[in-house]
mmCIF file of C-alpha atoms and ligand atoms in Angstrom:
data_model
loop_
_atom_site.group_PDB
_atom_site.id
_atom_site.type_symbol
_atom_site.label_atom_id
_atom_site.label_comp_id
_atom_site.label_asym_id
_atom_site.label_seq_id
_atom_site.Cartn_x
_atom_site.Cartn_y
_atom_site.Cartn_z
ATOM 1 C CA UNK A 19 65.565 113.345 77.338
ATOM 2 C CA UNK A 20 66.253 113.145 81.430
ATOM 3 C CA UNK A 21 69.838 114.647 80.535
ATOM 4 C CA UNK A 22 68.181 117.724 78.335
ATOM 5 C CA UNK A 23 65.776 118.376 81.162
ATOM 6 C CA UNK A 24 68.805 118.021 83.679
ATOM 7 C CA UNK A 25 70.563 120.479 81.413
ATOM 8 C CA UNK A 26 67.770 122.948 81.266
ATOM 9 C CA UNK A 27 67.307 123.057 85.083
ATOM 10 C CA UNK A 28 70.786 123.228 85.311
ATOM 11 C CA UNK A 29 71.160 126.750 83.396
ATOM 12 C CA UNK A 30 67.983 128.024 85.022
ATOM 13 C CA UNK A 31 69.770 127.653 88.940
ATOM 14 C CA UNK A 32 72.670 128.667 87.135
ATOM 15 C CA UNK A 33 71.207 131.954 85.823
ATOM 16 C CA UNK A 34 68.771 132.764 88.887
ATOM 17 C CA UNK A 35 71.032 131.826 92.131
ATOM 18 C CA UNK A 36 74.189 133.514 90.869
ATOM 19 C CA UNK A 37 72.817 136.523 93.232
ATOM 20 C CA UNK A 38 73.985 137.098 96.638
ATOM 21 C CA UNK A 39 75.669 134.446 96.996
ATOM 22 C CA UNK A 40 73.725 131.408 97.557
ATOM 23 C CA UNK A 41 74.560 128.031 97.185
ATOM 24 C CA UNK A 42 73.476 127.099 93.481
ATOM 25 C CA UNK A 43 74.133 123.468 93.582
ATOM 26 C CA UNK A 44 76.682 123.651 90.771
ATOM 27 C CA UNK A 45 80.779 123.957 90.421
ATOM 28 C CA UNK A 46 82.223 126.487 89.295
ATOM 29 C CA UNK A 47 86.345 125.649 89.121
ATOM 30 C CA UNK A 48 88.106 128.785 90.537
ATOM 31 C CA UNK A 49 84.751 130.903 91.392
ATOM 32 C CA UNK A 50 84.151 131.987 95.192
ATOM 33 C CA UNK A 51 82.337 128.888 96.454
ATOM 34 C CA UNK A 52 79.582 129.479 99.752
ATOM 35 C CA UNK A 53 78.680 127.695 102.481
ATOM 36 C CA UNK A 54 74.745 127.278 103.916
ATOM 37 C CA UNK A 55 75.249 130.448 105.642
ATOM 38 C CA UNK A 56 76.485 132.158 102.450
ATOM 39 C CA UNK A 57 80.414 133.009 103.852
ATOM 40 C CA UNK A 58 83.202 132.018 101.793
ATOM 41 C CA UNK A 59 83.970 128.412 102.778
ATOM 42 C CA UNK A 60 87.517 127.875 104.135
ATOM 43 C CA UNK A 61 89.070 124.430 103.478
ATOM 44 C CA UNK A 62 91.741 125.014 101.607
ATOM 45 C CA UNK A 63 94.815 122.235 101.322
ATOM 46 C CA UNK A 64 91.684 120.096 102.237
ATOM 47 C CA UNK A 65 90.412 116.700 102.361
ATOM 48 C CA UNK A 66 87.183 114.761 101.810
ATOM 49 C CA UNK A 67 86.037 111.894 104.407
ATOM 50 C CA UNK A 68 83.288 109.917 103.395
ATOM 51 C CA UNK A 69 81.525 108.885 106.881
ATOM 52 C CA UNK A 70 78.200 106.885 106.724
ATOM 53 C CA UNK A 71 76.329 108.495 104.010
ATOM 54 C CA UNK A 72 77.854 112.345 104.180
ATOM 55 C CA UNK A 73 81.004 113.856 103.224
ATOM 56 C CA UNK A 74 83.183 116.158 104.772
ATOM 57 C CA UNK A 75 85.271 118.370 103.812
ATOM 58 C CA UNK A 76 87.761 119.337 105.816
ATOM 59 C CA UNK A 77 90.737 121.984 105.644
ATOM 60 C CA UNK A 78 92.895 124.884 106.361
ATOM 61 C CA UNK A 79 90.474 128.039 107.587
ATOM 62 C CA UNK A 80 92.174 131.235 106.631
ATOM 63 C CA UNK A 81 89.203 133.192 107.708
ATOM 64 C CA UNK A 82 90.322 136.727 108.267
ATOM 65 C CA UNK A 83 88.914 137.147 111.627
ATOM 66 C CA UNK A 84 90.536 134.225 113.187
ATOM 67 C CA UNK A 85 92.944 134.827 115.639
ATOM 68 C CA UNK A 86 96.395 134.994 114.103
ATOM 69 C CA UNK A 87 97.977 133.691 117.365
ATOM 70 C CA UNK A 88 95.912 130.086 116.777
ATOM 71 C CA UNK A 89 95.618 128.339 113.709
ATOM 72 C CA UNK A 90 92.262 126.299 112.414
ATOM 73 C CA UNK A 91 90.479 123.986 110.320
ATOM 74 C CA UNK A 92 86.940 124.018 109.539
ATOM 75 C CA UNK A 93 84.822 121.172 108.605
ATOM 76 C CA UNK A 94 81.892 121.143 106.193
ATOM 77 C CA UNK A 95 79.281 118.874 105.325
ATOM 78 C CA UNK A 96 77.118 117.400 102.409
ATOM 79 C CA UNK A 97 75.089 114.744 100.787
ATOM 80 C CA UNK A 98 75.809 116.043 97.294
ATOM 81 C CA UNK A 99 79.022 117.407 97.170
ATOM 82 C CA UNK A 100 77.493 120.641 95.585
ATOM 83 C CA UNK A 101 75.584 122.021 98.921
ATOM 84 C CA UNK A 102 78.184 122.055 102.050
ATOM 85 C CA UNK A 103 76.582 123.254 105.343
ATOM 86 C CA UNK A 104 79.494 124.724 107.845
ATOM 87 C CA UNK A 105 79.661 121.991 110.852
ATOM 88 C CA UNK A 106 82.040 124.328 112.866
ATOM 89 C CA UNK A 107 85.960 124.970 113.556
ATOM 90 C CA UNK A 108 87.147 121.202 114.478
ATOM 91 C CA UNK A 109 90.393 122.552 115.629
ATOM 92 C CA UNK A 110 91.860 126.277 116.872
ATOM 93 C CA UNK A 111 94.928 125.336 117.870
ATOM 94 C CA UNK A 112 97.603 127.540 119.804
ATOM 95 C CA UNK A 113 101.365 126.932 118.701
ATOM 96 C CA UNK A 114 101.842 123.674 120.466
ATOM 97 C CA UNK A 115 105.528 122.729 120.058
ATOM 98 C CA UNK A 116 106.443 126.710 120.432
ATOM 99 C CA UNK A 117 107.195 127.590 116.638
ATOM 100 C CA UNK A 118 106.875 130.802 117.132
ATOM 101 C CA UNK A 119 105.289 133.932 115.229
ATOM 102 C CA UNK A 120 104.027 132.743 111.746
ATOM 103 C CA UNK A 121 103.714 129.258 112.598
ATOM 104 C CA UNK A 122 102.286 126.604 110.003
ATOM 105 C CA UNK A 123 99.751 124.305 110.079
ATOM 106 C CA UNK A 124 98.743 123.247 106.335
ATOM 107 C CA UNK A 125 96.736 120.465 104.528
ATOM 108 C CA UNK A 126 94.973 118.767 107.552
ATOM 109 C CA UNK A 127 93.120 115.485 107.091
ATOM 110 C CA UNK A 128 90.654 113.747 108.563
ATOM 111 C CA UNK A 129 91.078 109.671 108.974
ATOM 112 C CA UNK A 130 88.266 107.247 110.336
ATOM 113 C CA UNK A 131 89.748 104.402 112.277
ATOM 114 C CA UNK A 132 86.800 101.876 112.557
ATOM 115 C CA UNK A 133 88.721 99.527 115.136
ATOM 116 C CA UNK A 134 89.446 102.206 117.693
ATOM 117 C CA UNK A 135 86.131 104.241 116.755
ATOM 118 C CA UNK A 136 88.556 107.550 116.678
ATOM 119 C CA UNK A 137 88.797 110.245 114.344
ATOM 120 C CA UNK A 138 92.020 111.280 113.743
ATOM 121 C CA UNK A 139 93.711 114.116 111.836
ATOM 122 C CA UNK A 140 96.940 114.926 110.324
ATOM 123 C CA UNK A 141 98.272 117.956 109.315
ATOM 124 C CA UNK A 142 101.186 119.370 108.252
ATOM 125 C CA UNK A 143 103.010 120.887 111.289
ATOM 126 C CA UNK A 144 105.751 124.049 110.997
ATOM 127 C CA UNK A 145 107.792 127.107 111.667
ATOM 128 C CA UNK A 146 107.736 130.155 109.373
ATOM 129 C CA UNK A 147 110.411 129.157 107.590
ATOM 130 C CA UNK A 148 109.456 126.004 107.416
ATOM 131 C CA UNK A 149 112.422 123.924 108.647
ATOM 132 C CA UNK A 150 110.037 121.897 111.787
ATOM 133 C CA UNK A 151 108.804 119.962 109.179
ATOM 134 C CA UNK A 152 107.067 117.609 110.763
ATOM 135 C CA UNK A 153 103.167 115.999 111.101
ATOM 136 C CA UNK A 154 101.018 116.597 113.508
ATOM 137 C CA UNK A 155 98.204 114.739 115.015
ATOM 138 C CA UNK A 156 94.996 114.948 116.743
ATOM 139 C CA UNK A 157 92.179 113.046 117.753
ATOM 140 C CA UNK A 158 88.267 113.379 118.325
ATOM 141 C CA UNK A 159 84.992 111.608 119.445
ATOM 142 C CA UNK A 160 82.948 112.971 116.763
ATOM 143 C CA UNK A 161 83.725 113.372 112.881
ATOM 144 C CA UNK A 162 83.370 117.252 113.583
ATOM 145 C CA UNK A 163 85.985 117.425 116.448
ATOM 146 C CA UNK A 164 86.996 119.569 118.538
ATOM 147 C CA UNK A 165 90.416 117.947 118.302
ATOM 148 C CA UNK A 166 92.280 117.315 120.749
ATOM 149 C CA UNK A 167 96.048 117.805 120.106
ATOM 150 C CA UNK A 168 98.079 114.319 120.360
ATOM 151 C CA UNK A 169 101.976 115.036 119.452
ATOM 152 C CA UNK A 170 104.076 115.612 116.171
ATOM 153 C CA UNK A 171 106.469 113.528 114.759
ATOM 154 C CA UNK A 172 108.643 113.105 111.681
ATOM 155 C CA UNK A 173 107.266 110.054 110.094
ATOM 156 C CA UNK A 174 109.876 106.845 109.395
ATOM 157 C CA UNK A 175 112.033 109.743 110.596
ATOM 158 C CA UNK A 176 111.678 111.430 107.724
ATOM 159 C CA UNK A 177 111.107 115.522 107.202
ATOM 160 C CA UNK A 178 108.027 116.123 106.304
ATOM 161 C CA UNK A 179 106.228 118.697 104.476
ATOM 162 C CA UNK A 180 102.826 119.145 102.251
ATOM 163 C CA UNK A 181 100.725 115.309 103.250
ATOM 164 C CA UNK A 182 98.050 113.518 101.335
ATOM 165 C CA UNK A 183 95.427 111.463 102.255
ATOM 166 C CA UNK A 184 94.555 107.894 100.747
ATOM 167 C CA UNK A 185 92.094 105.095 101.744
ATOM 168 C CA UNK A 186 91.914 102.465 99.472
ATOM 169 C CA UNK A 187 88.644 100.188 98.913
ATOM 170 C CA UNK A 188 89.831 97.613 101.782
ATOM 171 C CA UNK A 189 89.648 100.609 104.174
ATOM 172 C CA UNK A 190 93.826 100.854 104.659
ATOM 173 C CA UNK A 191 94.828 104.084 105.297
ATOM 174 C CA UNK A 192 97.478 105.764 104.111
ATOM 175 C CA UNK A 193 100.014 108.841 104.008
ATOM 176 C CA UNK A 194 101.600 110.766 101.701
ATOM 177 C CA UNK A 195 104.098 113.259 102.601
ATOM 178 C CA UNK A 196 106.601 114.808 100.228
ATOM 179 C CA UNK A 197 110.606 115.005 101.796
ATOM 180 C CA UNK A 198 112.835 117.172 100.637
ATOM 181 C CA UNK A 199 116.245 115.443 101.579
ATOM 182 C CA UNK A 200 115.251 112.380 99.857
ATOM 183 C CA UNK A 201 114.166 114.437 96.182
ATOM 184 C CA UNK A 202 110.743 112.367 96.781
ATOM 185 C CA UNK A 203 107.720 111.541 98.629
ATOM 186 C CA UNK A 204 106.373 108.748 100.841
ATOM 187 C CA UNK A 205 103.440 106.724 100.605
ATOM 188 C CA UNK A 206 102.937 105.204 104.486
ATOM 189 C CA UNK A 207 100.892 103.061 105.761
ATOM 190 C CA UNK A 208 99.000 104.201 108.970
ATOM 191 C CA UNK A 209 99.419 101.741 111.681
ATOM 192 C CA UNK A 210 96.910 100.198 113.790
ATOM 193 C CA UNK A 211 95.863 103.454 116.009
ATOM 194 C CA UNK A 212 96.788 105.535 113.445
ATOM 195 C CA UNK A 213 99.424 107.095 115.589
ATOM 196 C CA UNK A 214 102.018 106.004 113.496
ATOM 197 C CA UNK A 215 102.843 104.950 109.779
ATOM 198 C CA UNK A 216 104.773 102.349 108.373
ATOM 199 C CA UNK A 217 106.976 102.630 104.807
ATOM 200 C CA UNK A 218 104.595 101.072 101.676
ATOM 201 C CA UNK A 219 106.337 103.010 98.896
ATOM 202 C CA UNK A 220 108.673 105.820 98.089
ATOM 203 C CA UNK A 221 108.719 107.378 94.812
ATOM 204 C CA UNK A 222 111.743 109.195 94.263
ATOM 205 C CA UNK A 223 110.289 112.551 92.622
ATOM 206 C CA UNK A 224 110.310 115.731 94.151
ATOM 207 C CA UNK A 225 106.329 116.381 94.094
ATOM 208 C CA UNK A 226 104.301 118.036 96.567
ATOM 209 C CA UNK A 227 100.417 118.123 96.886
ATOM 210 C CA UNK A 228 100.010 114.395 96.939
ATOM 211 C CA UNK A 229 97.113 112.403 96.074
ATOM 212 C CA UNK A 230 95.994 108.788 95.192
ATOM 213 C CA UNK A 231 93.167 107.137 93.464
ATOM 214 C CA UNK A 232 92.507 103.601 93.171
ATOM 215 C CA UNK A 233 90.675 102.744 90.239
ATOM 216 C CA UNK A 234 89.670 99.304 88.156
ATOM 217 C CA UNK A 235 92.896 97.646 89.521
ATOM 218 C CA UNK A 236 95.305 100.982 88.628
ATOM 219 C CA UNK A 237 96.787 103.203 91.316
ATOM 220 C CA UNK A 238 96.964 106.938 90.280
ATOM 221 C CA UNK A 239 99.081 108.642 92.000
ATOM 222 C CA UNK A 240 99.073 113.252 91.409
ATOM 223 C CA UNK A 241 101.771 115.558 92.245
ATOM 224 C CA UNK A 242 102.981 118.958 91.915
ATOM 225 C CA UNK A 243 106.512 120.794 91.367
ATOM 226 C CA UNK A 244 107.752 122.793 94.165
ATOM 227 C CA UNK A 245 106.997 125.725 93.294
ATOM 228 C CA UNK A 246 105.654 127.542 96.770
ATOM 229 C CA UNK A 247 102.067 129.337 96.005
ATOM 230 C CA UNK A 248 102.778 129.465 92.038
ATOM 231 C CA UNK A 249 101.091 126.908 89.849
ATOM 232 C CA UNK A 250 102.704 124.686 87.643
ATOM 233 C CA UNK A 251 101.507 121.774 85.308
ATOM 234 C CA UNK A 252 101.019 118.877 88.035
ATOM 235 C CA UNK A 253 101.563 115.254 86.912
ATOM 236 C CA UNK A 254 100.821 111.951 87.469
ATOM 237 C CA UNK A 255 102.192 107.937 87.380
ATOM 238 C CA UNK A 256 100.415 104.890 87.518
ATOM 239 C CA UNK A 257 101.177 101.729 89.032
ATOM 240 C CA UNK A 258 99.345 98.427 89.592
ATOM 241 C CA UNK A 259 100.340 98.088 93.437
ATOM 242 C CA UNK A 260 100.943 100.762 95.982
ATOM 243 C CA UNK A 261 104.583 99.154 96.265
ATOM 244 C CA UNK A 262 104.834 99.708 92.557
ATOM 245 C CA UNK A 263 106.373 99.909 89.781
ATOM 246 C CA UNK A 264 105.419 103.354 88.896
ATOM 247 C CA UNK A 265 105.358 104.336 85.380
ATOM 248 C CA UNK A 266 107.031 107.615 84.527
ATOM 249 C CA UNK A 267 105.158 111.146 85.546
ATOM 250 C CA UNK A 268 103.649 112.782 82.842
ATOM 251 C CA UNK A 269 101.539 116.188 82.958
ATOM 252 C CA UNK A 270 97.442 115.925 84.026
ATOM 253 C CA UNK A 271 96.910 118.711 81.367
ATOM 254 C CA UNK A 272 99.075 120.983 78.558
ATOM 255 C CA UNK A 273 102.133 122.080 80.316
ATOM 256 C CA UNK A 274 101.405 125.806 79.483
ATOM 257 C CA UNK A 275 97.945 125.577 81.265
ATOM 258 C CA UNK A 276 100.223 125.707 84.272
ATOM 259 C CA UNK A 277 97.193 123.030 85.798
ATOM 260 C CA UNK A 278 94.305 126.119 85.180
ATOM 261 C CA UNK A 279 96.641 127.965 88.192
ATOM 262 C CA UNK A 280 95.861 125.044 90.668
ATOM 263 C CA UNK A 281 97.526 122.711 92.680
ATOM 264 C CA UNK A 282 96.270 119.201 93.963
ATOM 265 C CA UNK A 283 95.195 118.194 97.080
ATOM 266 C CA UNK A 284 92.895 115.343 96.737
ATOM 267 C CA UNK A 285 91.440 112.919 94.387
ATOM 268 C CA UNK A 286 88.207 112.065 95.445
ATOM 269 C CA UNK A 287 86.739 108.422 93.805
ATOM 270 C CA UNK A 288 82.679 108.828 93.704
ATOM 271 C CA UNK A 289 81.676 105.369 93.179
ATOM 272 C CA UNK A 290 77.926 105.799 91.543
ATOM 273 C CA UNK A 291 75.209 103.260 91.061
ATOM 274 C CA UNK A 292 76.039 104.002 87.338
ATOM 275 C CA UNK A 293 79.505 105.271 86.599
ATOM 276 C CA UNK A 294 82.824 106.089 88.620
ATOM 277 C CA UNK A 295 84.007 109.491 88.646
ATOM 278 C CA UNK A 296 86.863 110.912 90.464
ATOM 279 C CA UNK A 297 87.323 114.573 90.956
ATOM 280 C CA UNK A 298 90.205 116.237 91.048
ATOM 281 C CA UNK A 299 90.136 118.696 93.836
ATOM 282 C CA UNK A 300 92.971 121.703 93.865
ATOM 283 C CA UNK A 301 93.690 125.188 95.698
ATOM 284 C CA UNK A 302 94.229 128.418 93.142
ATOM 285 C CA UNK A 303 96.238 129.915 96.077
ATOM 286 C CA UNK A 304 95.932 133.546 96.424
ATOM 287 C CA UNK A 305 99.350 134.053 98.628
ATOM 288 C CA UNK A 306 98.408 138.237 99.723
ATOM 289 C CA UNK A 307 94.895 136.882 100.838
ATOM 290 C CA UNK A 308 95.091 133.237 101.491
ATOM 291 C CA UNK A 309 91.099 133.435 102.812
ATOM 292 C CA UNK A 310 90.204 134.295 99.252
ATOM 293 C CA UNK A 311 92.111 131.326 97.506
ATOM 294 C CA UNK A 312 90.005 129.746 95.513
ATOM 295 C CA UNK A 313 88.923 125.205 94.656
ATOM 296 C CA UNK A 314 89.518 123.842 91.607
ATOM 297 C CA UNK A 315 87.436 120.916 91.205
ATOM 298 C CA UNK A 316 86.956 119.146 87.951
ATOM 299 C CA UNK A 317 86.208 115.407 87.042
ATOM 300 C CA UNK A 318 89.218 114.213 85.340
ATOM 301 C CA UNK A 319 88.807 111.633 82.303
ATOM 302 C CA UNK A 320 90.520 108.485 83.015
ATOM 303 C CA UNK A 321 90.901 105.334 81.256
ATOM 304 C CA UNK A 322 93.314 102.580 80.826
ATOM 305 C CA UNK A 323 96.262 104.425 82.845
ATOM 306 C CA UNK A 324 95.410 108.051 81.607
ATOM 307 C CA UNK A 325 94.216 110.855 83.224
ATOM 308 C CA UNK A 326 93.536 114.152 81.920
ATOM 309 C CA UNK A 327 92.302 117.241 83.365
ATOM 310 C CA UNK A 328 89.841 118.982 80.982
ATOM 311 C CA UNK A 329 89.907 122.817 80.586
ATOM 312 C CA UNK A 330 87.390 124.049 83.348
ATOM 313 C CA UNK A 331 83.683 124.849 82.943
ATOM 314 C CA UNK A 332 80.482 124.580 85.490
ATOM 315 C CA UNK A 333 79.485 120.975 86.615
ATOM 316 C CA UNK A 334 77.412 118.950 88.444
ATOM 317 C CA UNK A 335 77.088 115.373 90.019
ATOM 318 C CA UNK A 336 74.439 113.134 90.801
ATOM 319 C CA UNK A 337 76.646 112.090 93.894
ATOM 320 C CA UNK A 338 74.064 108.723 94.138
ATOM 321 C CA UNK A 339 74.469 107.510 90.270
ATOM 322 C CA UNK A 340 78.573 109.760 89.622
ATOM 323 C CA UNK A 341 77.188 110.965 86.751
ATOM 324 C CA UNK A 342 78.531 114.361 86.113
ATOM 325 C CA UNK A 343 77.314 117.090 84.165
ATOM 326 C CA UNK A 344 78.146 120.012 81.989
ATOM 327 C CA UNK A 345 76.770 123.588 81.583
ATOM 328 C CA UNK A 346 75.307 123.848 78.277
ATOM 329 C CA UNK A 347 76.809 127.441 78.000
ATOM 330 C CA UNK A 348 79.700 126.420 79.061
ATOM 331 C CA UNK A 349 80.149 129.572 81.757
HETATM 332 C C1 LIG B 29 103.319 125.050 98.635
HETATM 333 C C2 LIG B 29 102.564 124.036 99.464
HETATM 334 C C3 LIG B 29 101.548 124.787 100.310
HETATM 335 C C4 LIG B 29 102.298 125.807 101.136
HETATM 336 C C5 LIG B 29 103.099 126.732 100.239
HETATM 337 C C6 LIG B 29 103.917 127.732 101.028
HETATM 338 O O1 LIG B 29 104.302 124.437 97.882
HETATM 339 O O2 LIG B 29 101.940 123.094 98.658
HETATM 340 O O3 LIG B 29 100.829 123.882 101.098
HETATM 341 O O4 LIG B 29 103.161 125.154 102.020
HETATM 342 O O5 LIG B 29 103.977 125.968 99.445
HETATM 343 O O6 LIG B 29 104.804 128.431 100.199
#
């Protein structure tokens, strides 16, 4: 009865706050999604940190009036994960190891390190043609920033490209970073300050996009083919350590879906007072107009060491009991 009435409600924001772009307190995988003050929200190649009692989303700002000498990352933040107020531009950051015109700075991430009290985020660091490959890292008072600008570095020496976040239930914090000499990508432990990262894993498969889930004792690990801006059907492994052994990676969804035209970024684990549901959050790049790419979040179905990512359609989440969801119309 409570999840007919949820339904009903459900289609009636749907159908009355589609206007003018307010925030209607429901998904809608590959739609433009709003912020409080009703501008496209720009967090793309983003990240989720769960900080006493909010989230925030963090991630690249494309915003077409930024200044294209600096690059930035916005930070949003919410209760629910369906209303995100804009907390501000954590970092607008001039070209600080001189990469000259089209410089990169992709996928940032925010980490909490509880025994130093810092905030610290990672990003992918490069030149246009993308051959720096390095991280970068910066560091702040407050969740929000501003961030201040620490160094780059190549971590365990490695090139670096596209990073992942991944902070399992003991608080450890990890890195992911995909390396193109090796044909795979990394999964490091950050050290102590966070400044650095030590080797836990390295899964020799040439995936991009990282992400990692810990759930009921399984480690999920997502990844997607190099394939620049264009999608292609991302896939996963499981394992029952971080150190391994990973199964083989099979595809989150039908190969010729091409992953709905999305590519991972993060798995986000929303451990309810009733279920467990991890979304799987995505870009739908849009390469000519990057500020207009588009999320793809869905809750994937997982179970004894499968995952699947359903066909996309409106959702919700009660973000206190993870219970998710689905418009009765379907769109
Ligand atoms: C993708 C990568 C993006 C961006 C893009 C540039 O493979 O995941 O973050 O770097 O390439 O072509």
């Amino acid at each position: 009865m409570r999840r007919k009435l949820f339904a009903l409600v459900l289609s009636c924001v749907l159908a009355s706050s589609l206007a003018a772009g307010a925030q209607t307190g429901v998904v809608r995988p590959g739609d433009q999604w709003r912020d409080n003050h009703g501008r496209l929200i720009q967090a793309h190649g983003g990240g989720i940190t769960f900080w006493k009692g909010m989230y925030y989303w963090f991630g690249e700002d494309r915003s077409r009036d930024n200044d294209p000498a600096k690059r930035y990352v916005a930070c949003y933040s919410s209760r629910d994960l369906m209303h995100w107020r804009f907390c501000g531009k954590s970092l607008a950051l001039s070209d600080p190891e001189h990469l000259g015109p089209g410089w990169v700075l992709e996928r940032p991430k925010v980490f909490v390190n509880a025994s130093t009290g810092k905030f610290v985020l990672y990003a992918h660091l490069d030149d246009a043609h993308y051959s720096f490959a390095r991280v970068m890292v910066a560091v702040s008072n407050r969740i929000q920033g501003p961030y201040k600008y620490v160094k780059s570095y190549r971590p365990l020496g490695e090139e670096s490209r596209d990073i992942g976040q991944f902070v399992d239930d003991d608080g450890s914090a990890y890195l992911i970073f995909e390396s193109r000499p090796t044909h795979g990508f990394f999964i490091a432990r950050l050290t102590g300050d966070f400044m650095n990262v030590e080797k836990t894993c390295f899964l020799p498969a040439p995936l991009e996009g990282g992400a990692l889930v810990h759930l009921r004792g399984t480690y999920y690990v997502v990844g997607s083919h190099m394939t620049g801006w264009k999608p292609n059907p991302n896939v996963y492994a499981t394992a029952p350590a971080l150190t391994g052994p990973w199964t083989e990676f099979r595809t989150l969804a039908p190969a010729a879906a091409r992953n709905y035209g999305s590519q991972s970024t993060m798995l986000l684990k929303v451990a309810g007072s009733k279920v467990t549901t991890v979304i799987f959050m995505a870009d739908q790049w849009h390469p000519d107009a990057l500020w207009d790419s588009r999320y793809f979040w869905m809750p994937l179905e997982m179970g004894a060491g499968n995952m699947h990512l359903p066909p996309p359609r409106p959702w919700s989440i009660d973000a206190t009991t993870g219970e998710t969801i689905f418009s009765a119309a379907g769109r």
